[in-house]
Amino acid sequence: MAKVLVVREKTAAEATAFSLIASGHEPIVLPIFELNDTGAEIPDSDYDGLVFTSRNAIRVLKSRDWKAPTDGMKAWCVGKATAEAATELKLDPVVAASGNAEALVEELQTINMTMTLLYPTTRDRSLDLQSKLSNSPINIKTVEVYRMNALQFEAGIIEEKLGSCETVLSFSRRTSEHLAQLILNARLQEKTRNLEFAAISQNAAEPAKELHWKKISIADTPDETALIRSIS
């Protein structure tokens, strides 16, 4: 059993905490982001399906009691967890097998018919889906329905959390960047020398290399199950 620090938005962090407990670990939560609905209007029509790269967009749509214009509308999703969440909106999800954005793009590039897909997403996204599909007959209609606000903490809180854990989990590059900055601002970089850092992907791990860790692990596949499995 390991004491694991989960740095995510609060709702997502709590869900990961349950998964950690089920795997025999002790979770410690530090919600370093806050999800805020932008209030951006979602079109009622003129699209043939949806694209989700995160469960967060689905959470926003659910909170608005959003309903698809037609029953059984398809949703192309990144990962199994996002696809399962999409079913709660009464959509018919299609999962990118490897669970990452690149696999989703490859899935969409196999479509040979002209269509418009609605892409509810965040202002802070790293994926420019329209440019990735520039040679495809698919038109992406992007709507920024939420943003993730980075939260700040006093040095004492960061020190307490780092001192209570053995491993830190990161689910995104932005998470690793913000956590590294919080640690540097608090001048606590020496605290990481005895800690392990587990990232969901190589990209997510890169900013953590600014600090010295006992070990940096990368999940075999970019999903929560594999990330938890990577914990020593």
PDB file of C-alpha atoms in Angstrom:
ATOM      1  CA  MET A   1       0.000   0.000   0.000  1.00  0.00           C
ATOM      2  CA  ALA A   2       1.226   3.495  -0.873  1.00  0.00           C
ATOM      3  CA  LYS A   3       0.144   6.919   0.321  1.00  0.00           C
ATOM      4  CA  VAL A   4      -0.776   8.659  -2.923  1.00  0.00           C
ATOM      5  CA  LEU A   5      -1.276  12.376  -3.511  1.00  0.00           C
ATOM      6  CA  VAL A   6      -3.961  13.008  -6.145  1.00  0.00           C
ATOM      7  CA  VAL A   7      -3.723  16.432  -7.778  1.00  0.00           C
ATOM      8  CA  ARG A   8      -6.807  17.022  -9.917  1.00  0.00           C
ATOM      9  CA  GLU A   9     -10.032  18.988 -10.011  1.00  0.00           C
ATOM     10  CA  LYS A  10     -12.062  18.137  -6.879  1.00  0.00           C
ATOM     11  CA  THR A  11     -14.723  15.815  -8.366  1.00  0.00           C
ATOM     12  CA  ALA A  12     -12.195  13.952 -10.516  1.00  0.00           C
ATOM     13  CA  ALA A  13      -9.775  13.688  -7.581  1.00  0.00           C
ATOM     14  CA  GLU A  14     -12.463  12.172  -5.365  1.00  0.00           C
ATOM     15  CA  ALA A  15     -13.305   9.589  -8.041  1.00  0.00           C
ATOM     16  CA  THR A  16      -9.623   8.660  -8.337  1.00  0.00           C
ATOM     17  CA  ALA A  17      -9.422   8.421  -4.541  1.00  0.00           C
ATOM     18  CA  PHE A  18     -12.108   5.701  -4.583  1.00  0.00           C
ATOM     19  CA  SER A  19     -10.162   3.810  -7.257  1.00  0.00           C
ATOM     20  CA  LEU A  20      -6.998   4.032  -5.170  1.00  0.00           C
ATOM     21  CA  ILE A  21      -8.766   2.683  -2.090  1.00  0.00           C
ATOM     22  CA  ALA A  22     -10.109  -0.213  -4.167  1.00  0.00           C
ATOM     23  CA  SER A  23      -6.520  -0.953  -5.223  1.00  0.00           C
ATOM     24  CA  GLY A  24      -5.291  -0.969  -1.629  1.00  0.00           C
ATOM     25  CA  HIS A  25      -3.707   2.496  -1.553  1.00  0.00           C
ATOM     26  CA  GLU A  26      -4.293   5.440   0.762  1.00  0.00           C
ATOM     27  CA  PRO A  27      -5.339   8.563  -1.176  1.00  0.00           C
ATOM     28  CA  ILE A  28      -4.517  12.140  -0.206  1.00  0.00           C
ATOM     29  CA  VAL A  29      -6.380  14.751  -2.246  1.00  0.00           C
ATOM     30  CA  LEU A  30      -5.165  18.176  -3.325  1.00  0.00           C
ATOM     31  CA  PRO A  31      -7.739  19.776  -5.685  1.00  0.00           C
ATOM     32  CA  ILE A  32      -5.492  22.198  -7.575  1.00  0.00           C
ATOM     33  CA  PHE A  33      -8.093  23.120 -10.218  1.00  0.00           C
ATOM     34  CA  GLU A  34     -11.657  24.376 -10.108  1.00  0.00           C
ATOM     35  CA  LEU A  35     -14.073  23.646 -12.964  1.00  0.00           C
ATOM     36  CA  ASN A  36     -16.201  26.613 -14.059  1.00  0.00           C
ATOM     37  CA  ASP A  37     -18.980  26.617 -16.654  1.00  0.00           C
ATOM     38  CA  THR A  38     -18.311  29.414 -19.162  1.00  0.00           C
ATOM     39  CA  GLY A  39     -22.005  29.731 -20.015  1.00  0.00           C
ATOM     40  CA  ALA A  40     -21.177  29.404 -23.714  1.00  0.00           C
ATOM     41  CA  GLU A  41     -24.276  28.595 -25.744  1.00  0.00           C
ATOM     42  CA  ILE A  42     -24.525  25.092 -27.177  1.00  0.00           C
ATOM     43  CA  PRO A  43     -26.202  24.906 -30.618  1.00  0.00           C
ATOM     44  CA  ASP A  44     -29.555  23.107 -30.785  1.00  0.00           C
ATOM     45  CA  SER A  45     -28.929  21.719 -34.264  1.00  0.00           C
ATOM     46  CA  ASP A  46     -26.675  21.738 -37.350  1.00  0.00           C
ATOM     47  CA  TYR A  47     -24.328  18.990 -36.221  1.00  0.00           C
ATOM     48  CA  ASP A  48     -24.270  15.233 -36.755  1.00  0.00           C
ATOM     49  CA  GLY A  49     -22.473  14.024 -33.639  1.00  0.00           C
ATOM     50  CA  LEU A  50     -20.220  15.056 -30.783  1.00  0.00           C
ATOM     51  CA  VAL A  51     -16.589  14.726 -29.731  1.00  0.00           C
ATOM     52  CA  PHE A  52     -15.492  14.492 -26.106  1.00  0.00           C
ATOM     53  CA  THR A  53     -11.865  14.477 -24.996  1.00  0.00           C
ATOM     54  CA  SER A  54     -12.748  14.730 -21.302  1.00  0.00           C
ATOM     55  CA  ARG A  55     -15.514  13.820 -18.870  1.00  0.00           C
ATOM     56  CA  ASN A  56     -15.500  17.434 -17.693  1.00  0.00           C
ATOM     57  CA  ALA A  57     -17.405  18.638 -20.751  1.00  0.00           C
ATOM     58  CA  ILE A  58     -19.976  15.904 -20.149  1.00  0.00           C
ATOM     59  CA  ARG A  59     -20.351  17.038 -16.533  1.00  0.00           C
ATOM     60  CA  VAL A  60     -21.091  20.566 -17.725  1.00  0.00           C
ATOM     61  CA  LEU A  61     -23.691  19.364 -20.236  1.00  0.00           C
ATOM     62  CA  LYS A  62     -25.353  17.205 -17.566  1.00  0.00           C
ATOM     63  CA  SER A  63     -25.487  20.144 -15.166  1.00  0.00           C
ATOM     64  CA  ARG A  64     -27.331  22.117 -17.856  1.00  0.00           C
ATOM     65  CA  ASP A  65     -29.797  19.238 -18.471  1.00  0.00           C
ATOM     66  CA  TRP A  66     -28.620  19.219 -22.070  1.00  0.00           C
ATOM     67  CA  LYS A  67     -30.263  16.797 -24.479  1.00  0.00           C
ATOM     68  CA  ALA A  68     -29.091  15.748 -27.932  1.00  0.00           C
ATOM     69  CA  PRO A  69     -31.125  17.077 -30.881  1.00  0.00           C
ATOM     70  CA  THR A  70     -31.822  13.491 -31.986  1.00  0.00           C
ATOM     71  CA  ASP A  71     -31.927  10.171 -30.146  1.00  0.00           C
ATOM     72  CA  GLY A  72     -28.909   7.872 -30.514  1.00  0.00           C
ATOM     73  CA  MET A  73     -26.579  10.624 -31.734  1.00  0.00           C
ATOM     74  CA  LYS A  74     -22.997   9.400 -31.852  1.00  0.00           C
ATOM     75  CA  ALA A  75     -20.178  10.665 -29.665  1.00  0.00           C
ATOM     76  CA  TRP A  76     -16.525   9.980 -30.381  1.00  0.00           C
ATOM     77  CA  CYS A  77     -14.732   9.781 -27.047  1.00  0.00           C
ATOM     78  CA  VAL A  78     -11.223   9.594 -25.668  1.00  0.00           C
ATOM     79  CA  GLY A  79     -11.093   6.578 -23.397  1.00  0.00           C
ATOM     80  CA  LYS A  80     -13.515   4.151 -21.832  1.00  0.00           C
ATOM     81  CA  ALA A  81     -14.382   6.345 -18.835  1.00  0.00           C
ATOM     82  CA  THR A  82     -15.378   9.267 -21.075  1.00  0.00           C
ATOM     83  CA  ALA A  83     -17.430   6.954 -23.286  1.00  0.00           C
ATOM     84  CA  GLU A  84     -19.263   5.546 -20.273  1.00  0.00           C
ATOM     85  CA  ALA A  85     -20.035   9.069 -19.072  1.00  0.00           C
ATOM     86  CA  ALA A  86     -21.377   9.948 -22.546  1.00  0.00           C
ATOM     87  CA  THR A  87     -24.006   7.223 -22.243  1.00  0.00           C
ATOM     88  CA  GLU A  88     -25.526   9.241 -19.392  1.00  0.00           C
ATOM     89  CA  LEU A  89     -26.404  11.842 -22.029  1.00  0.00           C
ATOM     90  CA  LYS A  90     -28.184   9.092 -24.005  1.00  0.00           C
ATOM     91  CA  LEU A  91     -25.498   9.153 -26.687  1.00  0.00           C
ATOM     92  CA  ASP A  92     -24.068   6.206 -28.600  1.00  0.00           C
ATOM     93  CA  PRO A  93     -20.327   6.441 -27.851  1.00  0.00           C
ATOM     94  CA  VAL A  94     -17.444   5.336 -30.005  1.00  0.00           C
ATOM     95  CA  VAL A  95     -14.228   4.752 -28.024  1.00  0.00           C
ATOM     96  CA  ALA A  96     -10.727   5.460 -29.320  1.00  0.00           C
ATOM     97  CA  ALA A  97      -9.084   2.147 -28.434  1.00  0.00           C
ATOM     98  CA  SER A  98      -5.838   3.379 -26.903  1.00  0.00           C
ATOM     99  CA  GLY A  99      -7.565   6.072 -24.894  1.00  0.00           C
ATOM    100  CA  ASN A 100      -5.639   9.137 -26.018  1.00  0.00           C
ATOM    101  CA  ALA A 101      -6.269  12.146 -28.250  1.00  0.00           C
ATOM    102  CA  GLU A 102      -4.027  10.861 -31.051  1.00  0.00           C
ATOM    103  CA  ALA A 103      -6.086   7.671 -31.274  1.00  0.00           C
ATOM    104  CA  LEU A 104      -9.265   9.747 -31.418  1.00  0.00           C
ATOM    105  CA  VAL A 105      -7.885  11.763 -34.343  1.00  0.00           C
ATOM    106  CA  GLU A 106      -6.972   8.534 -36.147  1.00  0.00           C
ATOM    107  CA  GLU A 107     -10.493   7.216 -35.553  1.00  0.00           C
ATOM    108  CA  LEU A 108     -12.056  10.368 -36.999  1.00  0.00           C
ATOM    109  CA  GLN A 109      -9.715  10.333 -40.008  1.00  0.00           C
ATOM    110  CA  THR A 110     -11.249   7.018 -41.100  1.00  0.00           C
ATOM    111  CA  ILE A 111     -14.585   8.761 -41.726  1.00  0.00           C
ATOM    112  CA  ASN A 112     -15.053   9.402 -45.438  1.00  0.00           C
ATOM    113  CA  MET A 113     -18.289  11.365 -45.346  1.00  0.00           C
ATOM    114  CA  THR A 114     -18.958  15.030 -44.844  1.00  0.00           C
ATOM    115  CA  MET A 115     -20.281  15.780 -41.373  1.00  0.00           C
ATOM    116  CA  THR A 116     -20.192  18.379 -38.628  1.00  0.00           C
ATOM    117  CA  LEU A 117     -19.232  17.340 -35.114  1.00  0.00           C
ATOM    118  CA  LEU A 118     -19.823  19.443 -32.027  1.00  0.00           C
ATOM    119  CA  TYR A 119     -16.776  19.616 -29.762  1.00  0.00           C
ATOM    120  CA  PRO A 120     -17.645  20.851 -26.233  1.00  0.00           C
ATOM    121  CA  THR A 121     -14.315  21.494 -24.565  1.00  0.00           C
ATOM    122  CA  THR A 122     -12.220  23.724 -22.324  1.00  0.00           C
ATOM    123  CA  ARG A 123     -10.545  27.032 -23.014  1.00  0.00           C
ATOM    124  CA  ASP A 124      -7.306  25.447 -21.841  1.00  0.00           C
ATOM    125  CA  ARG A 125      -7.233  22.578 -24.338  1.00  0.00           C
ATOM    126  CA  SER A 126      -3.979  21.402 -25.850  1.00  0.00           C
ATOM    127  CA  LEU A 127      -5.651  19.641 -28.808  1.00  0.00           C
ATOM    128  CA  ASP A 128      -6.586  21.717 -31.873  1.00  0.00           C
ATOM    129  CA  LEU A 129      -8.947  19.165 -33.349  1.00  0.00           C
ATOM    130  CA  GLN A 130      -9.936  21.187 -36.415  1.00  0.00           C
ATOM    131  CA  SER A 131      -6.329  21.623 -37.557  1.00  0.00           C
ATOM    132  CA  LYS A 132      -5.637  17.916 -36.981  1.00  0.00           C
ATOM    133  CA  LEU A 133      -8.534  17.136 -39.312  1.00  0.00           C
ATOM    134  CA  SER A 134      -7.739  19.800 -41.904  1.00  0.00           C
ATOM    135  CA  ASN A 135      -7.559  17.201 -44.697  1.00  0.00           C
ATOM    136  CA  SER A 136     -10.732  15.450 -43.583  1.00  0.00           C
ATOM    137  CA  PRO A 137     -14.330  16.060 -44.737  1.00  0.00           C
ATOM    138  CA  ILE A 138     -15.251  16.547 -41.076  1.00  0.00           C
ATOM    139  CA  ASN A 139     -16.034  20.026 -39.802  1.00  0.00           C
ATOM    140  CA  ILE A 140     -15.457  20.595 -36.082  1.00  0.00           C
ATOM    141  CA  LYS A 141     -17.725  23.071 -34.317  1.00  0.00           C
ATOM    142  CA  THR A 142     -15.845  23.959 -31.117  1.00  0.00           C
ATOM    143  CA  VAL A 143     -17.677  25.348 -28.095  1.00  0.00           C
ATOM    144  CA  GLU A 144     -15.681  26.262 -24.987  1.00  0.00           C
ATOM    145  CA  VAL A 145     -18.151  25.186 -22.319  1.00  0.00           C
ATOM    146  CA  TYR A 146     -15.813  25.212 -19.332  1.00  0.00           C
ATOM    147  CA  ARG A 147     -12.465  26.376 -18.023  1.00  0.00           C
ATOM    148  CA  MET A 148     -10.177  24.979 -15.354  1.00  0.00           C
ATOM    149  CA  ASN A 149      -9.020  27.669 -12.962  1.00  0.00           C
ATOM    150  CA  ALA A 150      -5.703  26.916 -11.274  1.00  0.00           C
ATOM    151  CA  LEU A 151      -5.916  27.311  -7.506  1.00  0.00           C
ATOM    152  CA  GLN A 152      -3.203  28.715  -5.248  1.00  0.00           C
ATOM    153  CA  PHE A 153      -2.214  27.398  -1.823  1.00  0.00           C
ATOM    154  CA  GLU A 154      -0.121  28.581   1.090  1.00  0.00           C
ATOM    155  CA  ALA A 155       3.297  26.968   1.363  1.00  0.00           C
ATOM    156  CA  GLY A 156       2.262  25.201   4.569  1.00  0.00           C
ATOM    157  CA  ILE A 157      -0.504  23.287   2.797  1.00  0.00           C
ATOM    158  CA  ILE A 158       1.816  22.141   0.004  1.00  0.00           C
ATOM    159  CA  GLU A 159       4.416  21.093   2.584  1.00  0.00           C
ATOM    160  CA  GLU A 160       1.831  19.137   4.568  1.00  0.00           C
ATOM    161  CA  LYS A 161       0.553  17.269   1.491  1.00  0.00           C
ATOM    162  CA  LEU A 162       4.031  16.412   0.228  1.00  0.00           C
ATOM    163  CA  GLY A 163       5.056  15.284   3.689  1.00  0.00           C
ATOM    164  CA  SER A 164       2.046  12.959   3.944  1.00  0.00           C
ATOM    165  CA  CYS A 165       2.532  11.031   0.689  1.00  0.00           C
ATOM    166  CA  GLU A 166       4.949   8.635  -0.990  1.00  0.00           C
ATOM    167  CA  THR A 167       3.746   9.024  -4.588  1.00  0.00           C
ATOM    168  CA  VAL A 168       2.217  11.887  -6.581  1.00  0.00           C
ATOM    169  CA  LEU A 169      -0.234  11.185  -9.427  1.00  0.00           C
ATOM    170  CA  SER A 170      -0.614  13.463 -12.443  1.00  0.00           C
ATOM    171  CA  PHE A 171      -3.246  13.115 -15.165  1.00  0.00           C
ATOM    172  CA  SER A 172      -2.126  15.945 -17.459  1.00  0.00           C
ATOM    173  CA  ARG A 173       0.740  18.172 -18.494  1.00  0.00           C
ATOM    174  CA  ARG A 174      -1.022  21.227 -17.129  1.00  0.00           C
ATOM    175  CA  THR A 175      -1.430  19.510 -13.755  1.00  0.00           C
ATOM    176  CA  SER A 176       2.296  18.726 -13.618  1.00  0.00           C
ATOM    177  CA  GLU A 177       3.168  22.287 -14.629  1.00  0.00           C
ATOM    178  CA  HIS A 178       0.962  23.846 -11.979  1.00  0.00           C
ATOM    179  CA  LEU A 179       2.086  21.480  -9.226  1.00  0.00           C
ATOM    180  CA  ALA A 180       5.750  22.068 -10.056  1.00  0.00           C
ATOM    181  CA  GLN A 181       5.168  25.815  -9.902  1.00  0.00           C
ATOM    182  CA  LEU A 182       3.387  25.530  -6.532  1.00  0.00           C
ATOM    183  CA  ILE A 183       6.320  23.525  -5.159  1.00  0.00           C
ATOM    184  CA  LEU A 184       8.919  25.952  -6.520  1.00  0.00           C
ATOM    185  CA  ASN A 185       7.010  29.000  -5.279  1.00  0.00           C
ATOM    186  CA  ALA A 186       6.888  27.444  -1.811  1.00  0.00           C
ATOM    187  CA  ARG A 187      10.614  26.591  -2.060  1.00  0.00           C
ATOM    188  CA  LEU A 188       9.874  22.971  -1.264  1.00  0.00           C
ATOM    189  CA  GLN A 189      11.786  21.314  -4.099  1.00  0.00           C
ATOM    190  CA  GLU A 190      13.896  19.331  -1.625  1.00  0.00           C
ATOM    191  CA  LYS A 191      10.684  17.589  -0.464  1.00  0.00           C
ATOM    192  CA  THR A 192      10.332  15.776  -3.786  1.00  0.00           C
ATOM    193  CA  ARG A 193      13.653  13.921  -3.583  1.00  0.00           C
ATOM    194  CA  ASN A 194      12.108  11.114  -1.544  1.00  0.00           C
ATOM    195  CA  LEU A 195       8.847  10.977  -3.500  1.00  0.00           C
ATOM    196  CA  GLU A 196       7.829   9.056  -6.591  1.00  0.00           C
ATOM    197  CA  PHE A 197       5.965  10.755  -9.432  1.00  0.00           C
ATOM    198  CA  ALA A 198       3.520   8.777 -11.592  1.00  0.00           C
ATOM    199  CA  ALA A 199       2.189  10.367 -14.796  1.00  0.00           C
ATOM    200  CA  ILE A 200      -0.499   9.214 -17.204  1.00  0.00           C
ATOM    201  CA  SER A 201       1.745   9.913 -20.217  1.00  0.00           C
ATOM    202  CA  GLN A 202       5.226  11.028 -21.180  1.00  0.00           C
ATOM    203  CA  ASN A 203       3.820  14.435 -22.071  1.00  0.00           C
ATOM    204  CA  ALA A 204       2.262  14.771 -18.614  1.00  0.00           C
ATOM    205  CA  ALA A 205       5.555  13.821 -16.982  1.00  0.00           C
ATOM    206  CA  GLU A 206       7.757  16.368 -18.779  1.00  0.00           C
ATOM    207  CA  PRO A 207       7.134  19.394 -16.495  1.00  0.00           C
ATOM    208  CA  ALA A 208       7.823  17.266 -13.415  1.00  0.00           C
ATOM    209  CA  LYS A 209      11.410  16.785 -14.593  1.00  0.00           C
ATOM    210  CA  GLU A 210      12.073  20.352 -13.495  1.00  0.00           C
ATOM    211  CA  LEU A 211      12.196  18.865  -9.985  1.00  0.00           C
ATOM    212  CA  HIS A 212      14.218  15.989  -8.561  1.00  0.00           C
ATOM    213  CA  TRP A 213      12.107  12.928  -7.771  1.00  0.00           C
ATOM    214  CA  LYS A 214      13.092   9.555  -6.356  1.00  0.00           C
ATOM    215  CA  LYS A 215      11.482   7.991  -9.432  1.00  0.00           C
ATOM    216  CA  ILE A 216       9.247   9.011 -12.328  1.00  0.00           C
ATOM    217  CA  SER A 217       6.871   6.365 -13.696  1.00  0.00           C
ATOM    218  CA  ILE A 218       4.753   6.493 -16.857  1.00  0.00           C
ATOM    219  CA  ALA A 219       1.526   4.531 -17.234  1.00  0.00           C
ATOM    220  CA  ASP A 220       1.647   1.759 -19.840  1.00  0.00           C
ATOM    221  CA  THR A 221      -1.519   3.160 -21.400  1.00  0.00           C
ATOM    222  CA  PRO A 222      -3.050   6.624 -20.850  1.00  0.00           C
ATOM    223  CA  ASP A 223      -5.842   5.671 -18.458  1.00  0.00           C
ATOM    224  CA  GLU A 224      -6.472   5.712 -14.724  1.00  0.00           C
ATOM    225  CA  THR A 225      -6.230   1.933 -14.274  1.00  0.00           C
ATOM    226  CA  ALA A 226      -2.768   1.796 -15.824  1.00  0.00           C
ATOM    227  CA  LEU A 227      -1.645   4.884 -13.897  1.00  0.00           C
ATOM    228  CA  ILE A 228      -2.617   3.332 -10.563  1.00  0.00           C
ATOM    229  CA  ARG A 229      -0.943   0.098 -11.638  1.00  0.00           C
ATOM    230  CA  SER A 230       2.319   2.009 -12.171  1.00  0.00           C
ATOM    231  CA  ILE A 231       2.528   2.933  -8.476  1.00  0.00           C
ATOM    232  CA  SER A 232       5.386   1.085  -6.761  1.00  0.00           C
TER     233      SER A 232
END
